[in-house]
Amino acid sequence: MEREVRVRFAPSPTGPLHIGGVRTALYNFLLARKTGGKMILRIEDTDQNRFVPGAEDYIRESLEWCGIELDESPWHGGPYAPYRQSERKPMYMQYAMQLIESGHAYYAFDTAEELDEMRERLKAAKVATPQYNAITRMTMKNSLTLPEDEVKKRLESGDPYVIRLKVPRKEEVRLKDLIRGWVMVHSSAIDDKVLMKSDGMPTYHLANIVDDHLMQITHVIRGEEWLPSAPLHVLLYRYLGWEDTMPEFAHLPLLLKPDGNGKLSKRDGDKLGFPVFPLRWVDPFSNEVSSGYRESGYIPEAFINFLAFLGWNPGTQQEIFSMEELANEFTIERIGKSGTRFDIQKARWFNEQYLRAKPDAELAGYLLKALEEHNISCSPEKAEKIAGLMKERVSFPQEFWREAAYFFVAPTEYSEKVASKKWNSQAVAVFTDFRNELSTLSNFNADTVKDLLTSILERHGMKLGMVMQALRLAVTGAEAGPDLMQIIEVIGREETANRIDAAISALGHYVTA
């Protein structure tokens, strides 16, 4: 019988959650939902020196905003609790001891100075990558080189020590990656990693393997940066006797800078003018502020849709997917091997598509909120109509107010570029008649307004295109925008007449005899 699919996202609370981490969480979540499995979140906080206050809450809030639902976590509980590694500390030593007893790990008593001396010796000997391994371990102070009674004495007297994995000297370690195929690494390229630190806390490598086994994780989907550690993890599964239930691995391609030159780092976003974090982050130590997608006006569904396509594709022309559709279509086999360039313009495009697909009544909410902040009253019906007119012209919710302000505030400045070309005595004559005859319309709407303007233009022997830009300037102060007749319908006949009067007065110096 096949095992239930169980995946995990295991961030460390060392700062804000990078967009690459969100993508990792998303792909895990999609696989869980596709297969009817479980999505687990585990906080990997074994390195207490790197702990950052507020980081865990940030991770939780980010995933909630993204719509990535968790089945088991520190906050939801679950059958394999606790889900913070720091709270699981007592259980790791027994597995380290199991490795020592089976001859696959050993105690190492080397001081920091002795380790530095070892590295300097290797550098002087032109060793490319100095490391504590099958060769160098025999020159160091550990339970493989020291007499048994001395090892016992050191342990009983409380001498500081670490526990290291005993990596074989000549062995090929094979791993089948679901994205990259077979990965083979010679054991001589793997160092004797520390499994238990001198403070009694496990390192990532041991805790990760133990927790994935105990939590019955079936698939490990993680970033490419963990691929070099994968052979080490295979050895740990083997030595602990868990190779038969070892999860399948999939190492995701890197997210690259927009120019494709290197990995997208935490600092690149603000430098290049776009967020690399889902939410705004304020560093608790430096008070440095980093922008977030939520605060920049991205809709979470659009953000997720964009993120899903950074490394994966459905194999069709379809680009707009709901979370449910993404889960239905998602397969690890369609994740690419090579890095993906980050394209913020594509993220913007996704946001525009999601905004335009929303009902006008929902979009009106964004506008009404901004109007409230500016102490401007507006009926929901009017806001809905304005939102409908503006939605093709905005990329973010906050732009509704910025782009539609002229619906509520008459212009006080006019484009010199348009005025110098389009504002003339013929236009003023048409606008004067138009302003005076607006009051004659019994049914005031965009169609009747346009009919009135057309008839006045015919009397003056002019065409619509000759005055439209100048009329838009008078009514809105802008050079472009949605249908002008619709704008006039919304702002009303009296306000339109007042704005034409104001423009004729303000732009009189452009009128030539």
Short mmCIF file of C-alpha atoms in Angstrom, two decimals:
data_model
loop_
_atom_site.label_atom_id
_atom_site.label_comp_id
_atom_site.label_asym_id
_atom_site.label_seq_id
_atom_site.Cartn_x
_atom_site.Cartn_y
_atom_site.Cartn_z
CA MET A 1 0.00 0.00 0.00
CA GLU A 2 1.37 3.43 -0.98
CA ARG A 3 2.22 5.83 1.82
CA GLU A 4 0.25 9.04 2.26
CA VAL A 5 2.19 11.93 0.76
CA ARG A 6 3.61 14.08 3.54
CA VAL A 7 5.69 17.14 2.67
CA ARG A 8 7.26 19.78 4.86
CA PHE A 9 8.46 23.34 4.67
CA ALA A 10 11.19 23.87 7.26
CA PRO A 11 12.32 27.50 7.52
CA SER A 12 14.71 28.91 10.09
CA PRO A 13 13.57 31.99 12.09
CA THR A 14 16.67 33.97 11.14
CA GLY A 15 14.98 36.88 9.36
CA PRO A 16 12.24 37.55 6.79
CA LEU A 17 11.05 34.81 4.47
CA HIS A 18 12.69 35.21 1.06
CA ILE A 19 10.54 34.85 -2.07
CA GLY A 20 12.53 31.70 -2.91
CA GLY A 21 11.40 30.21 0.39
CA VAL A 22 7.79 31.06 -0.39
CA ARG A 23 8.14 29.27 -3.74
CA THR A 24 9.53 26.20 -1.93
CA ALA A 25 6.56 26.26 0.46
CA LEU A 26 4.17 26.69 -2.48
CA TYR A 27 5.50 23.70 -4.44
CA ASN A 28 5.31 21.53 -1.33
CA PHE A 29 1.75 22.70 -0.71
CA LEU A 30 0.70 22.05 -4.32
CA LEU A 31 2.05 18.50 -4.21
CA ALA A 32 0.22 17.86 -0.93
CA ARG A 33 -3.07 19.16 -2.31
CA LYS A 34 -2.63 17.36 -5.64
CA THR A 35 -2.20 14.00 -3.89
CA GLY A 36 -4.55 14.52 -0.96
CA GLY A 37 -1.55 14.48 1.36
CA LYS A 38 -0.42 16.61 4.29
CA MET A 39 1.51 19.90 4.42
CA ILE A 40 3.71 20.25 7.49
CA LEU A 41 5.62 23.30 8.71
CA ARG A 42 8.58 22.74 11.01
CA ILE A 43 10.60 25.57 12.52
CA GLU A 44 14.30 24.67 12.35
CA ASP A 45 15.75 26.77 15.15
CA THR A 46 18.69 24.65 16.30
CA ASP A 47 21.07 27.56 15.68
CA GLN A 48 20.02 29.78 18.58
CA ASN A 49 22.77 32.32 17.78
CA ARG A 50 21.02 33.26 14.54
CA PHE A 51 17.51 33.53 16.00
CA VAL A 52 15.79 36.83 15.09
CA PRO A 53 12.83 38.09 17.17
CA GLY A 54 9.62 38.29 15.16
CA ALA A 55 10.86 36.03 12.36
CA GLU A 56 8.61 33.10 13.26
CA ASP A 57 5.51 35.31 13.38
CA TYR A 58 6.57 36.76 10.03
CA ILE A 59 6.76 33.27 8.49
CA ARG A 60 3.30 32.42 9.78
CA GLU A 61 1.71 35.67 8.58
CA SER A 62 3.40 35.40 5.18
CA LEU A 63 2.07 31.91 4.51
CA GLU A 64 -1.41 32.91 5.66
CA TRP A 65 -1.38 35.92 3.31
CA CYS A 66 -0.28 33.68 0.43
CA GLY A 67 -3.07 31.18 1.08
CA ILE A 68 -0.64 28.33 1.80
CA GLU A 69 -2.58 26.26 4.33
CA LEU A 70 -0.83 24.06 6.87
CA ASP A 71 -2.09 20.73 8.18
CA GLU A 72 0.49 20.44 10.97
CA SER A 73 2.67 23.19 12.47
CA PRO A 74 3.76 24.78 15.75
CA TRP A 75 0.57 26.83 15.62
CA HIS A 76 -1.89 24.12 14.56
CA GLY A 77 -0.33 21.17 16.37
CA GLY A 78 -0.43 17.66 14.95
CA PRO A 79 0.38 14.02 15.70
CA TYR A 80 4.17 14.54 15.53
CA ALA A 81 4.44 17.60 17.79
CA PRO A 82 6.41 19.53 18.81
CA TYR A 83 7.15 21.23 15.48
CA ARG A 84 9.98 23.48 16.70
CA GLN A 85 13.33 21.73 16.69
CA SER A 86 14.44 23.56 19.85
CA GLU A 87 11.56 21.87 21.67
CA ARG A 88 12.61 18.48 20.31
CA LYS A 89 16.18 18.78 21.64
CA PRO A 90 16.09 15.79 24.07
CA MET A 91 15.34 13.26 21.31
CA TYR A 92 18.33 13.91 19.02
CA MET A 93 21.15 12.65 21.22
CA GLN A 94 19.86 9.08 21.17
CA TYR A 95 20.28 8.96 17.37
CA ALA A 96 23.76 10.47 17.57
CA MET A 97 24.63 7.79 20.14
CA GLN A 98 23.17 5.11 17.87
CA LEU A 99 25.57 6.28 15.15
CA ILE A 100 28.52 6.19 17.56
CA GLU A 101 27.63 2.70 18.75
CA SER A 102 27.35 1.42 15.18
CA GLY A 103 30.73 2.95 14.27
CA HIS A 104 29.31 5.60 11.95
CA ALA A 105 30.06 8.61 14.16
CA TYR A 106 32.68 9.64 16.73
CA TYR A 107 33.47 12.16 19.46
CA ALA A 108 35.77 15.04 18.47
CA PHE A 109 37.48 17.15 21.17
CA ASP A 110 39.37 19.58 18.93
CA THR A 111 39.46 23.23 20.02
CA ALA A 112 38.71 26.10 17.65
CA GLU A 113 42.44 26.90 17.56
CA GLU A 114 43.33 23.32 16.64
CA LEU A 115 40.78 23.33 13.85
CA ASP A 116 42.22 26.59 12.51
CA GLU A 117 45.74 25.13 12.63
CA MET A 118 44.57 22.08 10.69
CA ARG A 119 43.05 24.25 7.97
CA GLU A 120 46.20 26.39 7.74
CA ARG A 121 48.36 23.26 7.36
CA LEU A 122 46.15 22.03 4.53
CA LYS A 123 46.20 25.41 2.82
CA ALA A 124 50.00 25.47 3.04
CA ALA A 125 50.02 22.03 1.46
CA LYS A 126 47.94 23.45 -1.44
CA VAL A 127 44.84 21.44 -0.55
CA ALA A 128 41.98 23.05 -2.52
CA THR A 129 39.25 22.51 0.06
CA PRO A 130 40.60 22.02 3.58
CA GLN A 131 38.20 19.87 5.56
CA TYR A 132 37.84 17.47 8.47
CA ASN A 133 37.53 14.16 6.62
CA ALA A 134 38.61 10.53 6.36
CA ILE A 135 42.26 11.57 6.02
CA THR A 136 42.60 14.56 8.34
CA ARG A 137 40.50 13.04 11.14
CA MET A 138 43.42 10.74 11.96
CA THR A 139 45.61 13.75 12.85
CA MET A 140 43.05 15.31 15.20
CA LYS A 141 41.84 14.78 18.77
CA ASN A 142 38.88 12.44 18.56
CA SER A 143 37.67 9.06 19.74
CA LEU A 144 39.26 7.43 16.68
CA THR A 145 42.78 8.62 17.57
CA LEU A 146 42.73 8.91 21.37
CA PRO A 147 42.99 5.87 23.71
CA GLU A 148 39.63 4.56 24.88
CA ASP A 149 40.33 5.37 28.52
CA GLU A 150 41.22 8.98 27.66
CA VAL A 151 38.01 9.37 25.67
CA LYS A 152 36.04 8.04 28.64
CA LYS A 153 37.89 10.36 31.02
CA ARG A 154 37.25 13.41 28.83
CA LEU A 155 33.56 12.60 28.57
CA GLU A 156 33.19 12.02 32.33
CA SER A 157 35.02 15.25 33.19
CA GLY A 158 32.76 17.28 30.92
CA ASP A 159 35.32 18.26 28.29
CA PRO A 160 33.63 20.08 25.37
CA TYR A 161 33.09 17.85 22.36
CA VAL A 162 31.11 17.54 19.16
CA ILE A 163 29.87 14.38 17.47
CA ARG A 164 30.95 13.99 13.83
CA LEU A 165 29.71 11.66 11.12
CA LYS A 166 32.33 9.13 10.03
CA VAL A 167 32.17 9.41 6.25
CA PRO A 168 33.75 6.47 4.36
CA ARG A 169 36.91 7.29 2.45
CA LYS A 170 36.18 5.55 -0.84
CA GLU A 171 32.53 5.14 -1.68
CA GLU A 172 30.18 6.42 -4.37
CA VAL A 173 27.00 7.90 -2.90
CA ARG A 174 24.03 7.83 -5.29
CA LEU A 175 20.82 9.83 -5.06
CA LYS A 176 17.91 9.96 -7.50
CA ASP A 177 16.56 13.50 -7.65
CA LEU A 178 13.04 13.88 -9.05
CA ILE A 179 14.10 16.96 -11.04
CA ARG A 180 17.74 16.24 -11.93
CA GLY A 181 17.86 12.47 -12.22
CA TRP A 182 20.74 10.49 -10.71
CA VAL A 183 23.26 12.47 -8.67
CA MET A 184 26.52 10.72 -7.81
CA VAL A 185 29.11 12.05 -5.36
CA HIS A 186 32.32 10.40 -4.23
CA SER A 187 32.61 10.24 -0.44
CA SER A 188 36.05 11.87 -0.62
CA ALA A 189 34.19 15.11 -1.45
CA ILE A 190 32.13 14.89 1.75
CA ASP A 191 33.57 16.05 5.07
CA ASP A 192 32.85 14.62 8.50
CA LYS A 193 30.00 16.98 9.34
CA VAL A 194 29.24 17.87 12.94
CA LEU A 195 25.98 16.19 14.01
CA MET A 196 25.80 17.33 17.63
CA LYS A 197 27.29 20.64 18.77
CA SER A 198 29.09 21.26 22.03
CA ASP A 199 25.98 22.97 23.44
CA GLY A 200 24.00 19.75 23.06
CA MET A 201 21.98 21.03 20.11
CA PRO A 202 21.91 19.01 16.88
CA THR A 203 23.08 20.56 13.64
CA TYR A 204 20.73 20.95 10.72
CA HIS A 205 21.91 17.70 9.16
CA LEU A 206 21.05 15.37 12.03
CA ALA A 207 17.89 17.15 13.20
CA ASN A 208 16.58 17.38 9.66
CA ILE A 209 16.98 13.67 8.97
CA VAL A 210 15.62 12.55 12.35
CA ASP A 211 12.59 14.83 12.11
CA ASP A 212 11.79 13.93 8.51
CA HIS A 213 11.90 10.25 9.48
CA LEU A 214 9.83 10.60 12.65
CA MET A 215 7.29 12.84 10.90
CA GLN A 216 7.05 10.29 8.06
CA ILE A 217 7.96 12.82 5.36
CA THR A 218 7.69 11.21 1.92
CA HIS A 219 9.00 14.02 -0.31
CA VAL A 220 11.63 16.67 0.38
CA ILE A 221 11.23 19.60 -2.02
CA ARG A 222 13.86 22.21 -1.26
CA GLY A 223 16.24 24.69 -2.87
CA GLU A 224 19.19 23.80 -5.07
CA GLU A 225 21.57 25.11 -2.42
CA TRP A 226 20.86 21.93 -0.40
CA LEU A 227 21.89 19.58 -3.22
CA PRO A 228 25.53 19.33 -2.00
CA SER A 229 24.20 18.14 1.39
CA ALA A 230 21.95 15.47 -0.12
CA PRO A 231 24.61 12.70 -0.34
CA LEU A 232 25.44 13.30 3.33
CA HIS A 233 21.76 12.91 4.16
CA VAL A 234 21.60 9.67 2.18
CA LEU A 235 24.47 8.33 4.34
CA LEU A 236 22.62 9.32 7.50
CA TYR A 237 19.45 7.52 6.38
CA ARG A 238 21.54 4.46 5.58
CA TYR A 239 23.49 4.43 8.84
CA LEU A 240 20.37 4.96 10.94
CA GLY A 241 18.68 2.03 9.18
CA TRP A 242 16.02 4.15 7.50
CA GLU A 243 17.07 3.89 3.86
CA ASP A 244 13.93 1.93 2.90
CA THR A 245 11.66 4.79 4.03
CA MET A 246 13.93 7.63 2.90
CA PRO A 247 11.89 10.44 1.28
CA GLU A 248 12.20 11.26 -2.39
CA PHE A 249 14.20 14.40 -3.08
CA ALA A 250 13.56 17.29 -5.49
CA HIS A 251 15.99 20.20 -5.55
CA LEU A 252 14.46 23.34 -7.05
CA PRO A 253 16.33 25.55 -9.53
CA LEU A 254 17.65 28.89 -8.34
CA LEU A 255 15.75 32.15 -8.65
CA LEU A 256 18.11 34.40 -10.60
CA LYS A 257 18.49 38.16 -10.77
CA PRO A 258 16.62 39.79 -13.69
CA ASP A 259 19.81 39.85 -15.78
CA GLY A 260 20.37 36.14 -15.06
CA ASN A 261 23.68 36.92 -13.39
CA GLY A 262 23.59 35.11 -10.05
CA LYS A 263 21.08 34.15 -7.40
CA LEU A 264 18.43 36.68 -6.39
CA SER A 265 19.57 37.74 -2.93
CA LYS A 266 17.76 39.38 -0.05
CA ARG A 267 19.37 42.72 -0.82
CA ASP A 268 18.80 42.72 -4.58
CA GLY A 269 15.14 43.71 -4.41
CA ASP A 270 15.41 47.12 -2.80
CA LYS A 271 18.53 47.78 -4.89
CA LEU A 272 16.70 46.91 -8.12
CA GLY A 273 13.38 48.45 -7.11
CA PHE A 274 11.13 45.50 -6.28
CA PRO A 275 10.36 43.40 -3.18
CA VAL A 276 12.02 40.05 -2.47
CA PHE A 277 9.89 39.41 0.63
CA PRO A 278 6.14 38.63 0.72
CA LEU A 279 5.49 41.17 3.50
CA ARG A 280 7.23 44.32 4.66
CA TRP A 281 10.01 43.57 7.14
CA VAL A 282 11.53 45.86 9.76
CA ASP A 283 14.84 44.53 11.06
CA PRO A 284 14.55 44.43 14.87
CA PHE A 285 18.24 45.23 15.31
CA SER A 286 18.94 47.90 12.67
CA ASN A 287 15.36 49.13 12.02
CA GLU A 288 16.16 48.77 8.32
CA VAL A 289 12.92 48.47 6.33
CA SER A 290 12.53 46.05 3.40
CA SER A 291 9.49 46.31 1.13
CA GLY A 292 6.94 43.52 0.72
CA TYR A 293 4.58 42.38 -2.02
CA ARG A 294 1.51 42.83 0.18
CA GLU A 295 2.30 46.45 1.01
CA SER A 296 3.27 47.16 -2.61
CA GLY A 297 -0.29 46.34 -3.65
CA TYR A 298 0.03 42.81 -4.98
CA ILE A 299 -3.02 40.58 -4.69
CA PRO A 300 -1.98 37.32 -2.98
CA GLU A 301 -3.57 35.15 -5.70
CA ALA A 302 -1.63 37.04 -8.39
CA PHE A 303 1.60 36.78 -6.40
CA ILE A 304 1.13 33.02 -6.02
CA ASN A 305 0.26 32.56 -9.71
CA PHE A 306 3.42 34.46 -10.68
CA LEU A 307 5.54 32.51 -8.20
CA ALA A 308 4.30 29.14 -9.44
CA PHE A 309 5.62 29.94 -12.92
CA LEU A 310 9.13 30.70 -11.65
CA GLY A 311 10.55 27.28 -12.43
CA TRP A 312 7.39 25.31 -13.31
CA ASN A 313 5.01 25.38 -16.26
CA PRO A 314 1.81 23.46 -17.02
CA GLY A 315 2.85 22.56 -20.56
CA THR A 316 -0.03 24.60 -22.03
CA GLN A 317 -0.65 28.21 -23.03
CA GLN A 318 -2.78 28.88 -19.94
CA GLU A 319 -1.22 31.39 -17.53
CA ILE A 320 -3.99 32.38 -15.10
CA PHE A 321 -4.54 29.69 -12.47
CA SER A 322 -6.37 29.65 -9.17
CA MET A 323 -4.66 27.84 -6.29
CA GLU A 324 -6.99 24.89 -6.84
CA GLU A 325 -6.14 24.79 -10.56
CA LEU A 326 -2.42 24.99 -9.79
CA ALA A 327 -2.76 22.02 -7.44
CA ASN A 328 -4.65 20.01 -10.06
CA GLU A 329 -2.03 20.69 -12.74
CA PHE A 330 1.13 20.57 -10.62
CA THR A 331 3.72 17.85 -11.18
CA ILE A 332 7.35 17.80 -10.07
CA GLU A 333 8.29 16.50 -13.53
CA ARG A 334 7.41 19.88 -15.06
CA ILE A 335 9.84 21.78 -12.83
CA GLY A 336 12.87 22.88 -14.86
CA LYS A 337 16.47 22.08 -14.00
CA SER A 338 17.99 25.48 -14.80
CA GLY A 339 17.66 28.72 -12.88
CA THR A 340 14.77 31.08 -13.60
CA ARG A 341 15.21 34.80 -14.17
CA PHE A 342 13.08 36.99 -11.95
CA ASP A 343 10.82 39.24 -14.05
CA ILE A 344 9.03 41.88 -11.99
CA GLN A 345 7.15 43.10 -15.08
CA LYS A 346 5.52 39.68 -15.32
CA ALA A 347 4.53 39.91 -11.65
CA ARG A 348 2.93 43.29 -12.42
CA TRP A 349 1.11 41.77 -15.41
CA PHE A 350 -0.34 39.01 -13.24
CA ASN A 351 -1.54 41.60 -10.74
CA GLU A 352 -3.26 43.57 -13.50
CA GLN A 353 -5.07 40.45 -14.74
CA TYR A 354 -6.34 39.59 -11.28
CA LEU A 355 -7.47 43.17 -10.61
CA ARG A 356 -9.41 43.33 -13.88
CA ALA A 357 -11.12 40.02 -13.16
CA LYS A 358 -12.49 41.24 -9.83
CA PRO A 359 -16.09 42.55 -9.61
CA ASP A 360 -16.33 46.35 -9.77
CA ALA A 361 -18.00 46.34 -6.36
CA GLU A 362 -14.91 44.73 -4.81
CA LEU A 363 -12.56 47.16 -6.59
CA ALA A 364 -14.70 50.03 -5.31
CA GLY A 365 -13.66 49.00 -1.81
CA TYR A 366 -10.05 49.97 -2.55
CA LEU A 367 -11.18 53.40 -3.75
CA LEU A 368 -13.58 53.98 -0.86
CA LYS A 369 -10.86 53.19 1.64
CA ALA A 370 -8.56 55.79 0.08
CA LEU A 371 -11.36 58.36 -0.10
CA GLU A 372 -12.03 57.86 3.59
CA GLU A 373 -8.37 58.62 4.32
CA HIS A 374 -8.72 61.86 2.33
CA ASN A 375 -12.02 62.76 4.06
CA ILE A 376 -13.95 62.58 0.78
CA SER A 377 -17.45 61.13 0.82
CA CYS A 378 -18.66 58.98 -2.05
CA SER A 379 -21.53 56.57 -2.54
CA PRO A 380 -20.67 52.90 -3.14
CA GLU A 381 -22.53 53.12 -6.46
CA LYS A 382 -20.40 56.01 -7.70
CA ALA A 383 -17.18 54.35 -6.49
CA GLU A 384 -18.18 51.14 -8.28
CA LYS A 385 -18.72 53.02 -11.54
CA ILE A 386 -15.36 54.80 -11.24
CA ALA A 387 -13.57 51.53 -10.42
CA GLY A 388 -15.09 49.96 -13.52
CA LEU A 389 -13.82 52.82 -15.68
CA MET A 390 -10.32 52.78 -14.16
CA LYS A 391 -9.54 49.07 -13.75
CA GLU A 392 -7.95 48.74 -17.19
CA ARG A 393 -5.58 51.58 -16.32
CA VAL A 394 -4.19 50.46 -12.95
CA SER A 395 -1.76 47.77 -11.84
CA PHE A 396 -2.24 48.03 -8.07
CA PRO A 397 -5.19 48.80 -5.76
CA GLN A 398 -3.60 51.98 -4.39
CA GLU A 399 -3.51 53.43 -7.90
CA PHE A 400 -7.31 53.72 -8.02
CA TRP A 401 -7.13 56.89 -5.92
CA ARG A 402 -4.04 58.28 -7.62
CA GLU A 403 -5.43 57.74 -11.11
CA ALA A 404 -9.03 58.68 -10.30
CA ALA A 405 -8.50 61.69 -8.04
CA TYR A 406 -9.85 64.05 -10.74
CA PHE A 407 -13.29 62.49 -10.29
CA PHE A 408 -13.38 64.20 -6.90
CA VAL A 409 -10.95 67.11 -7.12
CA ALA A 410 -11.08 69.66 -9.96
CA PRO A 411 -7.77 70.24 -11.73
CA THR A 412 -5.71 73.28 -10.76
CA GLU A 413 -2.82 72.58 -13.12
CA TYR A 414 -2.93 71.79 -16.82
CA SER A 415 -0.43 70.14 -19.14
CA GLU A 416 1.46 72.86 -20.97
CA LYS A 417 2.28 70.37 -23.71
CA VAL A 418 -1.42 69.70 -24.48
CA ALA A 419 -2.56 73.28 -23.89
CA SER A 420 0.03 74.78 -26.23
CA LYS A 421 -1.04 72.45 -29.05
CA LYS A 422 -4.78 71.99 -28.55
CA TRP A 423 -6.14 75.01 -26.63
CA ASN A 424 -7.30 77.63 -29.13
CA SER A 425 -10.14 80.02 -29.85
CA GLN A 426 -12.10 77.43 -31.87
CA ALA A 427 -11.98 74.97 -28.99
CA VAL A 428 -13.02 77.66 -26.50
CA ALA A 429 -16.01 78.58 -28.71
CA VAL A 430 -17.14 74.95 -28.79
CA PHE A 431 -16.62 74.51 -25.05
CA THR A 432 -18.57 77.69 -24.25
CA ASP A 433 -21.59 76.43 -26.21
CA PHE A 434 -21.18 72.98 -24.74
CA ARG A 435 -21.04 74.35 -21.20
CA ASN A 436 -24.16 76.51 -21.75
CA GLU A 437 -26.21 73.74 -23.36
CA LEU A 438 -25.46 71.00 -20.81
CA SER A 439 -28.40 72.31 -18.79
CA THR A 440 -30.77 71.57 -21.70
CA LEU A 441 -30.22 67.83 -21.46
CA SER A 442 -33.22 66.24 -19.79
CA ASN A 443 -31.49 62.85 -19.59
CA PHE A 444 -27.84 63.40 -18.60
CA ASN A 445 -25.58 60.46 -19.45
CA ALA A 446 -22.53 59.63 -21.54
CA ASP A 447 -24.55 59.05 -24.74
CA THR A 448 -26.58 62.27 -24.56
CA VAL A 449 -23.47 64.28 -23.65
CA LYS A 450 -21.63 62.89 -26.67
CA ASP A 451 -24.60 63.61 -28.94
CA LEU A 452 -24.72 67.21 -27.69
CA LEU A 453 -20.99 67.72 -28.26
CA THR A 454 -21.21 66.20 -31.73
CA SER A 455 -24.07 68.50 -32.76
CA ILE A 456 -22.20 71.59 -31.47
CA LEU A 457 -19.09 70.55 -33.40
CA GLU A 458 -21.17 70.18 -36.58
CA ARG A 459 -22.42 73.75 -36.13
CA HIS A 460 -18.83 74.93 -35.85
CA GLY A 461 -17.70 72.80 -38.79
CA MET A 462 -15.31 70.80 -36.63
CA LYS A 463 -14.64 67.13 -35.91
CA LEU A 464 -14.54 65.36 -32.52
CA GLY A 465 -10.82 64.63 -32.70
CA MET A 466 -10.02 68.34 -32.95
CA VAL A 467 -11.22 69.13 -29.40
CA MET A 468 -11.30 65.92 -27.39
CA GLN A 469 -7.82 66.23 -25.88
CA ALA A 470 -8.42 69.87 -24.96
CA LEU A 471 -11.81 69.01 -23.40
CA ARG A 472 -10.20 66.17 -21.42
CA LEU A 473 -7.61 68.67 -20.20
CA ALA A 474 -10.34 71.07 -19.05
CA VAL A 475 -12.37 68.39 -17.26
CA THR A 476 -9.62 66.22 -15.74
CA GLY A 477 -6.32 68.07 -16.10
CA ALA A 478 -4.90 64.81 -17.50
CA GLU A 479 -3.59 63.97 -20.96
CA ALA A 480 -5.22 60.54 -21.11
CA GLY A 481 -7.74 58.39 -19.32
CA PRO A 482 -10.90 56.32 -19.76
CA ASP A 483 -13.84 57.38 -21.92
CA LEU A 484 -14.30 61.13 -21.39
CA MET A 485 -18.08 61.03 -21.82
CA GLN A 486 -18.28 58.42 -19.05
CA ILE A 487 -16.15 60.66 -16.83
CA ILE A 488 -18.49 63.63 -17.48
CA GLU A 489 -21.51 61.45 -16.65
CA VAL A 490 -19.94 60.52 -13.29
CA ILE A 491 -18.84 64.01 -12.22
CA GLY A 492 -22.16 65.56 -13.32
CA ARG A 493 -23.30 68.49 -15.46
CA GLU A 494 -22.74 71.24 -12.87
CA GLU A 495 -19.21 70.17 -11.99
CA THR A 496 -18.39 69.75 -15.70
CA ALA A 497 -19.64 73.28 -16.43
CA ASN A 498 -17.61 74.70 -13.52
CA ARG A 499 -14.43 72.95 -14.71
CA ILE A 500 -14.86 74.25 -18.26
CA ASP A 501 -15.27 77.78 -16.86
CA ALA A 502 -12.13 77.38 -14.75
CA ALA A 503 -10.10 76.09 -17.71
CA ILE A 504 -11.23 78.88 -20.04
CA SER A 505 -10.15 81.37 -17.40
CA ALA A 506 -6.83 79.69 -16.57
CA LEU A 507 -5.78 78.96 -20.15
CA GLY A 508 -6.85 82.22 -21.75
CA HIS A 509 -3.27 83.14 -22.63
CA TYR A 510 -3.09 80.19 -25.04
CA VAL A 511 -5.96 81.56 -27.16
CA THR A 512 -4.72 83.43 -30.23
CA ALA A 513 -6.78 85.98 -32.13
#
